[in-house]
PDB file of C-alpha atoms in Angstrom:
ATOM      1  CA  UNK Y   1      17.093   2.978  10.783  1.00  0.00           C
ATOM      2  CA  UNK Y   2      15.502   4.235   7.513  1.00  0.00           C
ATOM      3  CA  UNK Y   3      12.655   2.527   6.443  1.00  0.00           C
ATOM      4  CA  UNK Y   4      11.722   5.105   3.725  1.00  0.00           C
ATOM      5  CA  UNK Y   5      14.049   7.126   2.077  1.00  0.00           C
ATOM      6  CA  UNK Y   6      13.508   9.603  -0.937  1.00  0.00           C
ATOM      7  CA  UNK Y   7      16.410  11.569  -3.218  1.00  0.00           C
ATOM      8  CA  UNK Y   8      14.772  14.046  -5.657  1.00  0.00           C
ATOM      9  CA  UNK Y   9      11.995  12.094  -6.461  1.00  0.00           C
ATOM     10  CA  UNK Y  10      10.179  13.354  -9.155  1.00  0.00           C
ATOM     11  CA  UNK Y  11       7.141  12.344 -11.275  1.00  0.00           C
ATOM     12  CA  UNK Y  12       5.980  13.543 -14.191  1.00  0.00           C
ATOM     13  CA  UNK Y  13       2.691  12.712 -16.503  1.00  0.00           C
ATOM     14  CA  UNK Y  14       2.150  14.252 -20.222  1.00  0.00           C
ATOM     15  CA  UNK Y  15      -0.960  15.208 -20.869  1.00  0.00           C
ATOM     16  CA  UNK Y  16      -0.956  16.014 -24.772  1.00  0.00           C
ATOM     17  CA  UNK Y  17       1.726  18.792 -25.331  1.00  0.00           C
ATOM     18  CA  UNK Y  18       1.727  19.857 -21.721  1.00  0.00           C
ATOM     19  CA  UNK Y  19       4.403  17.937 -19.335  1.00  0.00           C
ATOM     20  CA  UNK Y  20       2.105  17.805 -15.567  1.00  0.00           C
ATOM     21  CA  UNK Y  21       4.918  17.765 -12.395  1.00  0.00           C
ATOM     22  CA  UNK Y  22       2.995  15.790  -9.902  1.00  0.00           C
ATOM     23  CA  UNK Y  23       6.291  15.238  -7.883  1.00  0.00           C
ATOM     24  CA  UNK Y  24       9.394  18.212  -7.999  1.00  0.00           C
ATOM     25  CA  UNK Y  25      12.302  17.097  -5.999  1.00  0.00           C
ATOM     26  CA  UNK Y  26      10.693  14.965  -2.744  1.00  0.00           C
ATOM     27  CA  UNK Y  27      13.194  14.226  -0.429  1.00  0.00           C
ATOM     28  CA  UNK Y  28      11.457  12.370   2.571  1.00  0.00           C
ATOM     29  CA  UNK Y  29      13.023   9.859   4.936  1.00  0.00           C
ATOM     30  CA  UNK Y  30      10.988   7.759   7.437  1.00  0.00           C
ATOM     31  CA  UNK Y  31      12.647   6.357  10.429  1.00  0.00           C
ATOM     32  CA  UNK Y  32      11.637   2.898  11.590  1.00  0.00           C
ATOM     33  CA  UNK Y  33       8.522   3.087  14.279  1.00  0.00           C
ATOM     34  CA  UNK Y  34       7.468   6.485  13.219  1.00  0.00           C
ATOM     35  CA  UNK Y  35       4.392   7.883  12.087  1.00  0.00           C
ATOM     36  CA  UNK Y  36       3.925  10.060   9.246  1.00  0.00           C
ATOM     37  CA  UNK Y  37       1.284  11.926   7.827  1.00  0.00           C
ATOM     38  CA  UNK Y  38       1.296  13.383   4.326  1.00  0.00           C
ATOM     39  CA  UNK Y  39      -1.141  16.327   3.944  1.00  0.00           C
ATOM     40  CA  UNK Y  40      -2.132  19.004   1.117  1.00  0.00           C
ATOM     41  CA  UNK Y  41      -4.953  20.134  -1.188  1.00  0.00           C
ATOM     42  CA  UNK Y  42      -6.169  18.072  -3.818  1.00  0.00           C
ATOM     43  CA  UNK Y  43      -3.836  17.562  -6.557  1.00  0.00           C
ATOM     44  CA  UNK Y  44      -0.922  18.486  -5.111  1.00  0.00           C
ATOM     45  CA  UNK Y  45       0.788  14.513  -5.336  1.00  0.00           C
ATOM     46  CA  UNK Y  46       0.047  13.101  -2.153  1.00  0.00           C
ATOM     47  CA  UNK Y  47      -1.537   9.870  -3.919  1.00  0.00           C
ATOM     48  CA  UNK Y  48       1.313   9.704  -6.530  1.00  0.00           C
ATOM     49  CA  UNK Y  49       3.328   9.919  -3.511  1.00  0.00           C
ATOM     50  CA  UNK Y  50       2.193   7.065  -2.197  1.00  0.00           C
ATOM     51  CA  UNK Y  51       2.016   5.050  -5.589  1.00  0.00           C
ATOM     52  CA  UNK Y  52       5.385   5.681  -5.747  1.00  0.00           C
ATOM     53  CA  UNK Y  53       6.571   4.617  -2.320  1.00  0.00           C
ATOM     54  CA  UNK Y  54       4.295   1.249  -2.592  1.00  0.00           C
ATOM     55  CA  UNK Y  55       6.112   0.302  -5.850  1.00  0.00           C
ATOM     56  CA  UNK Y  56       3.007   1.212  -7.510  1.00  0.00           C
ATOM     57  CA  UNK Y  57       4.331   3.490 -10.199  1.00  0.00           C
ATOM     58  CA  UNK Y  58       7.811   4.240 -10.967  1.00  0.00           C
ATOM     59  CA  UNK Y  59       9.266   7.587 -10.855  1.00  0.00           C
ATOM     60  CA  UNK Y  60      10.312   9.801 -13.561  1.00  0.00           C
ATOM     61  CA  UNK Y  61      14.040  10.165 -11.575  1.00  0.00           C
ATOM     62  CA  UNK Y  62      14.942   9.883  -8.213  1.00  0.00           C
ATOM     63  CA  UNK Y  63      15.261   7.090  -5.794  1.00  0.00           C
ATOM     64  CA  UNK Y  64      12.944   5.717  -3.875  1.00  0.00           C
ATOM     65  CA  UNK Y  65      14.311   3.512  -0.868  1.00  0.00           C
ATOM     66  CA  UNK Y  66      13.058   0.702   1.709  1.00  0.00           C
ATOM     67  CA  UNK Y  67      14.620  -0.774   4.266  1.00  0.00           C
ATOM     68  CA  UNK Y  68      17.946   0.372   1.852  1.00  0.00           C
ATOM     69  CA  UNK Y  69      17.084  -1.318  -1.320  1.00  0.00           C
ATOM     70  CA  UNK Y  70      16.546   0.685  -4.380  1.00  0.00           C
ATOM     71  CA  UNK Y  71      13.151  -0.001  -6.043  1.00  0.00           C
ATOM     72  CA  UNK Y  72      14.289   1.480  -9.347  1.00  0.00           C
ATOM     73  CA  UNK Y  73      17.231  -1.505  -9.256  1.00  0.00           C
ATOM     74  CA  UNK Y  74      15.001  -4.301  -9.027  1.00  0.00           C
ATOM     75  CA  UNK Y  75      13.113  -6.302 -11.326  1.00  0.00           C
ATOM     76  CA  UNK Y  76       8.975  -6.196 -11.418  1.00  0.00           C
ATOM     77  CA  UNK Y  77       8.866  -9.390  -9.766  1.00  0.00           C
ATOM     78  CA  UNK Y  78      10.844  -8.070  -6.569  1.00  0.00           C
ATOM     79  CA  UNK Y  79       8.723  -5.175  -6.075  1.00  0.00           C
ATOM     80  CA  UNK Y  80       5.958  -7.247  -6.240  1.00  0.00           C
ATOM     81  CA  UNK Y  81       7.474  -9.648  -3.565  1.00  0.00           C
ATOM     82  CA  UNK Y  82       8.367  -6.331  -1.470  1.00  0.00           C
ATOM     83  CA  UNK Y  83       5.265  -4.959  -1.679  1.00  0.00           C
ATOM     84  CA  UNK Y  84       3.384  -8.138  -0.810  1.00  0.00           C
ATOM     85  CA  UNK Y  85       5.627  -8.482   1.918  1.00  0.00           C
ATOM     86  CA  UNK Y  86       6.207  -5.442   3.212  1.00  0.00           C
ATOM     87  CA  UNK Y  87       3.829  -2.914   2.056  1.00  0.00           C
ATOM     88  CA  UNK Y  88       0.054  -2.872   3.473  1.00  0.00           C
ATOM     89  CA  UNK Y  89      -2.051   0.156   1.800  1.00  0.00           C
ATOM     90  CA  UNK Y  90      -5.188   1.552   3.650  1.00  0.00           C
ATOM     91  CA  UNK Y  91      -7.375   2.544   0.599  1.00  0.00           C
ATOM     92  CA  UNK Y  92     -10.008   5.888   0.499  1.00  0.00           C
ATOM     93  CA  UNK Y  93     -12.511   3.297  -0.702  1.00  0.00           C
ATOM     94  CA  UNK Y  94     -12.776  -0.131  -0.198  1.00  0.00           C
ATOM     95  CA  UNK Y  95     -10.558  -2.606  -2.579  1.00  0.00           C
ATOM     96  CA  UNK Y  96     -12.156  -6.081  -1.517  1.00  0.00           C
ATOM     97  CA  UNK Y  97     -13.401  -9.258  -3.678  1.00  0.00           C
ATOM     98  CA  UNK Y  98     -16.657  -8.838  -3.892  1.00  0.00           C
ATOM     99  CA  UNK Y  99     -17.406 -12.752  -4.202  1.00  0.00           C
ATOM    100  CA  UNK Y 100     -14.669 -13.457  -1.044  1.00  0.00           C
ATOM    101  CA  UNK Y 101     -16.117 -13.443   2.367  1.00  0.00           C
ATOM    102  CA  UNK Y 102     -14.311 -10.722   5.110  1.00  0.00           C
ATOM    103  CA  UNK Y 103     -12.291 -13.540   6.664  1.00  0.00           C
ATOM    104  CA  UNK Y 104     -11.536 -14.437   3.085  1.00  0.00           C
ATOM    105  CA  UNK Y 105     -10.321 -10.841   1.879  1.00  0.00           C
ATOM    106  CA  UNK Y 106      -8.257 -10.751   4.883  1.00  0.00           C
ATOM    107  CA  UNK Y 107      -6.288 -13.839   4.732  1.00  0.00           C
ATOM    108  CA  UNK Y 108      -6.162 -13.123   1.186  1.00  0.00           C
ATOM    109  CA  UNK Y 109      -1.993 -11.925   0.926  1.00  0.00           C
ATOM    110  CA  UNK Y 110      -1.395 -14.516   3.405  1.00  0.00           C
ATOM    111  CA  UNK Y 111      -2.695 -17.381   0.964  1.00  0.00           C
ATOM    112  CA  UNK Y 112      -1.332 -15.590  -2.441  1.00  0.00           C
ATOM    113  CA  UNK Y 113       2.364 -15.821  -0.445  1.00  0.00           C
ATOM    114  CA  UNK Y 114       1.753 -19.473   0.380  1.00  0.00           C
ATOM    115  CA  UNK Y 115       1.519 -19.305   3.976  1.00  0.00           C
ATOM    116  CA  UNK Y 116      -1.278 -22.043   5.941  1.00  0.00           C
ATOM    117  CA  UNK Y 117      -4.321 -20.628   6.806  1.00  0.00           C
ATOM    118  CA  UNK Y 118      -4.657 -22.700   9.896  1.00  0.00           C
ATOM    119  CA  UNK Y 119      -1.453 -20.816  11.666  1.00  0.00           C
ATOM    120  CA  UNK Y 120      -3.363 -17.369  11.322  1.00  0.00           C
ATOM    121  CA  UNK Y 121      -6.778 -18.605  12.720  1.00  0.00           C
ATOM    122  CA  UNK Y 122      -6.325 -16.894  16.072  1.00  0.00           C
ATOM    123  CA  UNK Y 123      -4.332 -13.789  14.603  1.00  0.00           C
ATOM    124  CA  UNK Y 124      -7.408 -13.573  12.054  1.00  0.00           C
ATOM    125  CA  UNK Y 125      -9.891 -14.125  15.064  1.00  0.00           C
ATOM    126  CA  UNK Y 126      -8.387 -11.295  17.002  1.00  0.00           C
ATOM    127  CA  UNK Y 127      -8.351  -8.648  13.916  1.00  0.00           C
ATOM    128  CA  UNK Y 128     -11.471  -9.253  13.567  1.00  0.00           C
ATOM    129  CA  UNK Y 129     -12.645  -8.742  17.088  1.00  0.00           C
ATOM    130  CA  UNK Y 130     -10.009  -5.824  17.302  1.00  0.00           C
ATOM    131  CA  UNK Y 131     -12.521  -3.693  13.966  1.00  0.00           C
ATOM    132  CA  UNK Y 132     -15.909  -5.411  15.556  1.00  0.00           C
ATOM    133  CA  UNK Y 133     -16.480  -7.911  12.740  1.00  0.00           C
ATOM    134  CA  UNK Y 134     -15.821 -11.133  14.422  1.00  0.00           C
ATOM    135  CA  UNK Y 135     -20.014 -11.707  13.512  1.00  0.00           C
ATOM    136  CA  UNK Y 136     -19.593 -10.728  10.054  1.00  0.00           C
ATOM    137  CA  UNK Y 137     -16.659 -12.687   9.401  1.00  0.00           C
ATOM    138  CA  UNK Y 138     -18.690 -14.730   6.406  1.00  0.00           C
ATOM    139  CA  UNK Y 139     -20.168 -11.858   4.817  1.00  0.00           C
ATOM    140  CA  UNK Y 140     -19.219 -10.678   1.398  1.00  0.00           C
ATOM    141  CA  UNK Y 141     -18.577  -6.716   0.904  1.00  0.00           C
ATOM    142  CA  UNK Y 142     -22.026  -6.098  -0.392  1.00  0.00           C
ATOM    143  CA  UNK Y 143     -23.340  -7.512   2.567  1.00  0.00           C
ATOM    144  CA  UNK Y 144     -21.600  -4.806   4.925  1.00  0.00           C
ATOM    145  CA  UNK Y 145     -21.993  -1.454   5.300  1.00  0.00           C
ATOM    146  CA  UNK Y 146     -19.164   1.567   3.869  1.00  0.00           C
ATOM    147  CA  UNK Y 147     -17.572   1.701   7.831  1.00  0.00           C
ATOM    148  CA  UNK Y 148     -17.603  -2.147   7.972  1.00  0.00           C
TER     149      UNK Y 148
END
């Protein structure tokens, strides 16, 4: 089953007069369980790539697929429902709330979809153990170091 699917995705930016192709025709398609890296020098789209496929950014034309649906058919509000459902990102640098504990910047998504906190104690217990910060589970971002 597809989980990703591209058809001649393309994105463009203007820059002034000039028209910049970040994307030319990406066909991709990601089956469900595998893994995929996307590779190339700077500048060549892989992060607009990946804005798109997150529901990010839209594209310019093209489809962009998951799990079947068309992003470019829905509304804002679905992709935003998708993406907090089914998207996680893994940013370069970190993206966390610099006034929210660990523990709280984790179970972050979990509480913005509504779900009880006390059902993912254990889960959140064992993540935390799993990345070696079940001691620094109350410390704010500032408080841990760039690998932390």
């Amino acid at each position: 089953m597809k989980v990703i699917q591209t058809e001649h995705l393309v994105k463009q930016y203007v820059l002034g007069k000039h028209v910049v192709n970040a994307l030319d025709g990406v066909n991709l398609e990601v089956e469900h369980g595998e893994f995929v890296g996307i590779m190339g020098p700077s500048g060549s789209g892989k992060s607009t790539l990946l804005h798109l496929l997150g529901g990010l950014d839209g594209p310019t034309s093209g489809n962009i697929l998951l799990d079947g649906q068309n992003l470019s058919h829905l509304t804002d509000l679905q992709i935003t429902y998708i993406r907090r459902r089914n998207v996680g990102f893994v940013f370069q640098f970190f993206n966390l709330l610099p006034t929210l504990s660990a523990e709280e910047n984790i179970l972050l998504p979990l509480i913005i979809d509504g779900k009880n906190r006390k059902e993912y104690e254990g889960r959140l217990s064992e993540i935390l153990k799993r990345v070696g910060l079940e001691d620094r589970r109350h410390h704010r971002p500032d408080q841990l170091s760039g690998g932390e």
